[in-house]
PDB file of C-alpha atoms in Angstrom:
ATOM      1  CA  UNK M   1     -17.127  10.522  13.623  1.00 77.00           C
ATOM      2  CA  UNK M   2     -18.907   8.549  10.408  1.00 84.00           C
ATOM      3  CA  UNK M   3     -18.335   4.774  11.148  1.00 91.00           C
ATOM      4  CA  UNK M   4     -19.350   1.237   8.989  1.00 94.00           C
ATOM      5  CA  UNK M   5     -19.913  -2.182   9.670  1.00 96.00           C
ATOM      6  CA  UNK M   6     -20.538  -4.813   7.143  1.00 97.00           C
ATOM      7  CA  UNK M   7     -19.545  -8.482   7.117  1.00 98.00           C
ATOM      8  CA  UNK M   8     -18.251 -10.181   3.893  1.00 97.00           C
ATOM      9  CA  UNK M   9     -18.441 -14.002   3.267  1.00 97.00           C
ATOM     10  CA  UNK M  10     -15.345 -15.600   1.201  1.00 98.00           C
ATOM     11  CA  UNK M  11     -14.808 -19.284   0.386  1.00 97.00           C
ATOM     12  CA  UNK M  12     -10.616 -18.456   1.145  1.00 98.00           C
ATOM     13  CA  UNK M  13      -9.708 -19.867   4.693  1.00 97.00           C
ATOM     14  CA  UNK M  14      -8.359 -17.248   7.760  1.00 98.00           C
ATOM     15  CA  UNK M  15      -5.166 -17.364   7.156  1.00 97.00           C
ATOM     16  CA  UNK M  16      -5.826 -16.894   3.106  1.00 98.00           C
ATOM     17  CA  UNK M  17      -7.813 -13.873   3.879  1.00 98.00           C
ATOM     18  CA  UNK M  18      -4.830 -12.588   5.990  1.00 98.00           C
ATOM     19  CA  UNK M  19      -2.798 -13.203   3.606  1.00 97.00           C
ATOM     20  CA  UNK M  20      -4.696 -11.189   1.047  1.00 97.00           C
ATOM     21  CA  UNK M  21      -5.160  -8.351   3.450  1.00 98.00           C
ATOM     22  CA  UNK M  22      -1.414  -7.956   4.118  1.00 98.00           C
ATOM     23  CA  UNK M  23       0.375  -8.559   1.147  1.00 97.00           C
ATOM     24  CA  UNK M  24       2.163  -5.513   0.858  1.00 97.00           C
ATOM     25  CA  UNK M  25       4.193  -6.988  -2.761  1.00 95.00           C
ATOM     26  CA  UNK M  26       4.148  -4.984  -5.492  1.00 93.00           C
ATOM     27  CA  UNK M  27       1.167  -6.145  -7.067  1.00 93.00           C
ATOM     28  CA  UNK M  28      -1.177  -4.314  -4.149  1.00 95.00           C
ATOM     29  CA  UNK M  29      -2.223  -1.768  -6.279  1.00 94.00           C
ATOM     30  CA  UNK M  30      -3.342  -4.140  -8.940  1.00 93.00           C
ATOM     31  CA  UNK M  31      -5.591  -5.924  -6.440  1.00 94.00           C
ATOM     32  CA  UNK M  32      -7.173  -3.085  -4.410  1.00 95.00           C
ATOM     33  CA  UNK M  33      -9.183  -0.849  -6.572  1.00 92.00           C
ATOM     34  CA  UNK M  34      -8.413   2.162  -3.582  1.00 92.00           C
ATOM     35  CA  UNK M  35      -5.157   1.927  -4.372  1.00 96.00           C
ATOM     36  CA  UNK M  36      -2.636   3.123  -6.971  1.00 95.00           C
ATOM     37  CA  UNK M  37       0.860   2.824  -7.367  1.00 95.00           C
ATOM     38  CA  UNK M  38       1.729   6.000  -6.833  1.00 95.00           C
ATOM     39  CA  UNK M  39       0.488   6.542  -3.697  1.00 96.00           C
ATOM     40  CA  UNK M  40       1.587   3.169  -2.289  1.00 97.00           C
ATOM     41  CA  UNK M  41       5.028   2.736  -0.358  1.00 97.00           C
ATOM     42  CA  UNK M  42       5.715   0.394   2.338  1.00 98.00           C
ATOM     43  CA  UNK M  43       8.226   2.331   4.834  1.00 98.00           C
ATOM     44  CA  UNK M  44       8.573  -0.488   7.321  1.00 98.00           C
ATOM     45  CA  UNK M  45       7.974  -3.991   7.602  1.00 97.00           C
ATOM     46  CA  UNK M  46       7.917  -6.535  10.344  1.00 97.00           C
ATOM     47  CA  UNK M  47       6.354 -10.046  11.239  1.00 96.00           C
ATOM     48  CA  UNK M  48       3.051  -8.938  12.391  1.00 98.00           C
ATOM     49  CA  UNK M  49       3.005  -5.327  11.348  1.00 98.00           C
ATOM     50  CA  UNK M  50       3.518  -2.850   8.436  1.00 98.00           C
ATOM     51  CA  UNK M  51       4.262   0.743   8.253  1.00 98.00           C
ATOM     52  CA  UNK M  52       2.478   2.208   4.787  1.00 98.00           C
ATOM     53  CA  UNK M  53       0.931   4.777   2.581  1.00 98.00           C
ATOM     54  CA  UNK M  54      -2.030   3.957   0.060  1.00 97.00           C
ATOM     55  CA  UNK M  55      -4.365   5.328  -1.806  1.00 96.00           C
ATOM     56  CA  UNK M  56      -5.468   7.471  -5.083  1.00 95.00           C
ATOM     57  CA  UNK M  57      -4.998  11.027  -5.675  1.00 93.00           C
ATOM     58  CA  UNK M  58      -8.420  12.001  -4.183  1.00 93.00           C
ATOM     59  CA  UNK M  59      -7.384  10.267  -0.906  1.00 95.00           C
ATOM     60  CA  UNK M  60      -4.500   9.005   0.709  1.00 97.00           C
ATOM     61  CA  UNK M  61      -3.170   8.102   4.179  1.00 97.00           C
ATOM     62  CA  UNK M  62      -0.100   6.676   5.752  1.00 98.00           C
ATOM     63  CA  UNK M  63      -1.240   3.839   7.698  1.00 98.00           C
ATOM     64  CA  UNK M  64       0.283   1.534  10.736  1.00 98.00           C
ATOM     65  CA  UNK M  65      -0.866  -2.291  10.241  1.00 98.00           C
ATOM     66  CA  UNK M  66      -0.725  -4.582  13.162  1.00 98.00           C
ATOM     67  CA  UNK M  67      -2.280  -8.532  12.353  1.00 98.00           C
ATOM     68  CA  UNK M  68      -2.618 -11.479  14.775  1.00 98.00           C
ATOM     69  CA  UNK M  69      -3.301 -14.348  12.882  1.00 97.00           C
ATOM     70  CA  UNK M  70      -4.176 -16.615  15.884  1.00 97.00           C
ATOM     71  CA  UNK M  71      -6.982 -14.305  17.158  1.00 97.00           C
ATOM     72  CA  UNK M  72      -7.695 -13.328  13.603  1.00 97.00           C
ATOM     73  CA  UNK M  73      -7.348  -9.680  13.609  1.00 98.00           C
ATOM     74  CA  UNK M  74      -6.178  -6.763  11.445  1.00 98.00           C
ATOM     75  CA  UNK M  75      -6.255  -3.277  12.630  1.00 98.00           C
ATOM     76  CA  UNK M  76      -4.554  -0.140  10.652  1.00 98.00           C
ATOM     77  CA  UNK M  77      -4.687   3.264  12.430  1.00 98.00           C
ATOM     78  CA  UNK M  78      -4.250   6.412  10.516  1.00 98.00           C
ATOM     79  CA  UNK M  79      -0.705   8.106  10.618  1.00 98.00           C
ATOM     80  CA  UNK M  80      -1.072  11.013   8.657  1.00 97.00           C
ATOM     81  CA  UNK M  81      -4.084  11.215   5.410  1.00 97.00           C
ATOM     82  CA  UNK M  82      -5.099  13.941   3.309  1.00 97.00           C
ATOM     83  CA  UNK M  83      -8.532  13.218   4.788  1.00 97.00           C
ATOM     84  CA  UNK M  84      -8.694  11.427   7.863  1.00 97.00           C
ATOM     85  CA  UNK M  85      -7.382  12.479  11.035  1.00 96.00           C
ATOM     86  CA  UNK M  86      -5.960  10.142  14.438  1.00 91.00           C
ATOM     87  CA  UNK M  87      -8.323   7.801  15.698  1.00 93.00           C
ATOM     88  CA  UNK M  88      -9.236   6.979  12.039  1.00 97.00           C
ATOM     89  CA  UNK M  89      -8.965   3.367  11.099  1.00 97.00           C
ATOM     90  CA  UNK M  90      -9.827  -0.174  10.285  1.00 98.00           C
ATOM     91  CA  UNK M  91     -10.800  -3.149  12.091  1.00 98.00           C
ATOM     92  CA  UNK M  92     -10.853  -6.516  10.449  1.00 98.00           C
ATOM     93  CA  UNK M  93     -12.288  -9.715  12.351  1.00 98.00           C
ATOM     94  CA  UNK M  94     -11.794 -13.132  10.766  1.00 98.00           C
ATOM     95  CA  UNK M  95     -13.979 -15.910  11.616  1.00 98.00           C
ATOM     96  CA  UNK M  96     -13.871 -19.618  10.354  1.00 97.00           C
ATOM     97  CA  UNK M  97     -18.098 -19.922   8.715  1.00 96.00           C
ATOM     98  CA  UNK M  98     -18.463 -23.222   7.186  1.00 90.00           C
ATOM     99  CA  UNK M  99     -15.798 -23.935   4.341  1.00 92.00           C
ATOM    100  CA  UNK M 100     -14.404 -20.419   4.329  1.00 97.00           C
ATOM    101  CA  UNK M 101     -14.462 -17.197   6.479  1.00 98.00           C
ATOM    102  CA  UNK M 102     -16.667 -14.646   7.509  1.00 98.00           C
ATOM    103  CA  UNK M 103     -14.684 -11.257   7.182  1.00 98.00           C
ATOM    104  CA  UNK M 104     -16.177  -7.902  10.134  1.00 98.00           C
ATOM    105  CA  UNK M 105     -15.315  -5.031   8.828  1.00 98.00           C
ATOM    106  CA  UNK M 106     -15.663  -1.653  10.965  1.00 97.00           C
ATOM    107  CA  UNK M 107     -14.323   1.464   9.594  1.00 97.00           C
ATOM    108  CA  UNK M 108     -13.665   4.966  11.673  1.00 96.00           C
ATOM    109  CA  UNK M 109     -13.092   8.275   9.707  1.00 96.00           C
ATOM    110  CA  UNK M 110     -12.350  11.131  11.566  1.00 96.00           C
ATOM    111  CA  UNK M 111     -12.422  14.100   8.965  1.00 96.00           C
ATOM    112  CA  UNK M 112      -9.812  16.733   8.873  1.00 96.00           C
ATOM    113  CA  UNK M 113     -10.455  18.629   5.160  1.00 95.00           C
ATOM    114  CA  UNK M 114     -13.335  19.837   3.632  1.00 95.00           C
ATOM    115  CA  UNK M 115     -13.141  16.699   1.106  1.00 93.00           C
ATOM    116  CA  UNK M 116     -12.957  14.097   3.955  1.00 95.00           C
ATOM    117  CA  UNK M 117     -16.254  15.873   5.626  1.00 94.00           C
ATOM    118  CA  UNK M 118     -18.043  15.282   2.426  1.00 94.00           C
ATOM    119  CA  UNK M 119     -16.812  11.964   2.120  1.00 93.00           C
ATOM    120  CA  UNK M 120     -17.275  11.092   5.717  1.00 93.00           C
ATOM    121  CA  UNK M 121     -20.940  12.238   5.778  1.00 93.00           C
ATOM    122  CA  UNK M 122     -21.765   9.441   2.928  1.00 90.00           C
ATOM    123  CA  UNK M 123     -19.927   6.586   5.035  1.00 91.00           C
ATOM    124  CA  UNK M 124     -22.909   5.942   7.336  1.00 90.00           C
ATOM    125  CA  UNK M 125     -25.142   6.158   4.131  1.00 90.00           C
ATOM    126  CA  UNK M 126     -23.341   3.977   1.594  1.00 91.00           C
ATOM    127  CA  UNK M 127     -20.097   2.791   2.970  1.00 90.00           C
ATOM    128  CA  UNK M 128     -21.298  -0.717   4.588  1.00 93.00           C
ATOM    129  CA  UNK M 129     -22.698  -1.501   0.550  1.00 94.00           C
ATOM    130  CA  UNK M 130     -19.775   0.053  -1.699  1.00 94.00           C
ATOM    131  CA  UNK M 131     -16.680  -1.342   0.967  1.00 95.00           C
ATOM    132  CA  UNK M 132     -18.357  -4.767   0.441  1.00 95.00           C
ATOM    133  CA  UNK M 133     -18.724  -5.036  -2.560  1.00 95.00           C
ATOM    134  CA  UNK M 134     -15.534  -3.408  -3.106  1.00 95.00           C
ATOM    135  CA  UNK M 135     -13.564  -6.131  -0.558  1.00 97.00           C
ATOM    136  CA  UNK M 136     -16.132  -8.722  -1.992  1.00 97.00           C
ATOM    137  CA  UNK M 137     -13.991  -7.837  -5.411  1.00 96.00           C
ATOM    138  CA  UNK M 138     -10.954  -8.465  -3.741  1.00 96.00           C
ATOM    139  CA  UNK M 139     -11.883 -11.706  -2.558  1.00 97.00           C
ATOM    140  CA  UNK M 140     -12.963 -13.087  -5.360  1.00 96.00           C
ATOM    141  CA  UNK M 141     -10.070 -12.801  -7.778  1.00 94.00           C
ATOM    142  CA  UNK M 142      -7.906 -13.977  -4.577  1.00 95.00           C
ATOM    143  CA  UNK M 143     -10.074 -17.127  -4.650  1.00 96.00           C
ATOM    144  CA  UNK M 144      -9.742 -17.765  -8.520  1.00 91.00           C
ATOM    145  CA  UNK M 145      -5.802 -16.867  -8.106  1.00 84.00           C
TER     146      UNK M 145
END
């Protein structure tokens, strides 16, 4: 089961870096390079949680989000993916650093196809440097926004 960590820095506070994470508005795709708009549909929306499918048209997955801003987590579990099987997932932990937040990242993959084996096997090798900078993207045009 290939698994990342990697911990991002971002001048945006908590609750900004929440914010950026679940923003499920139209604009999503514009923001997150893994994502396009036609694989990305919100089904369900609630308070503290999100029902949703993202992704290109090498990968995709439908995705339950479920966010506690007061302990400062994110977690989305895999529904259903092209790729990535149950028990697949993210975890995002957001801790106040200074004048903006430090942002743990852990990532699961569980492979299920032939593509998401060959994927998988490079997430221990290069995931923790290419999802950084890739969030580290993210981040950055949230903070100049």
């Amino acid at each position: 089961m290939p698994t990342t960590k990697f911990t991002v820095h971002t001048s945006l506070s908590p609750s900004e870096v929440l914010g950026v994470l679940t923003d499920f508005g139209p604009d999503r795709a514009r923001h997150w390079p893994n994502v396009d708009d036609a694989h990305f549909k919100v089904h369900e929306l609630g308070p503290d949680w999100a029902e949703v499918t993202e992704g290109t048209k090498v990968g995709w997955e439908r995705e339950r989000y479920a966010w506690d801003a007061a302990a400062g987590t994110v977690t989305i579990d895999t529904l259903d993916s092209n790729l990535w099987g149950p028990t697949s997932g993210w975890r995002y932990r957001l801790e106040a650093a200074g004048e903006g937040t430090d942002v743990h990242v852990t990532l699961t993959r569980v492979p299920i196809s032939r593509r998401g084996r060959v994927i998988g096997a490079l997430i221990p090798i290069v995931g923790a440097r290419a999802l950084g900078k890739q969030l580290r993207s993210v981040l950055r045009r949230a903070e100049s926004r």
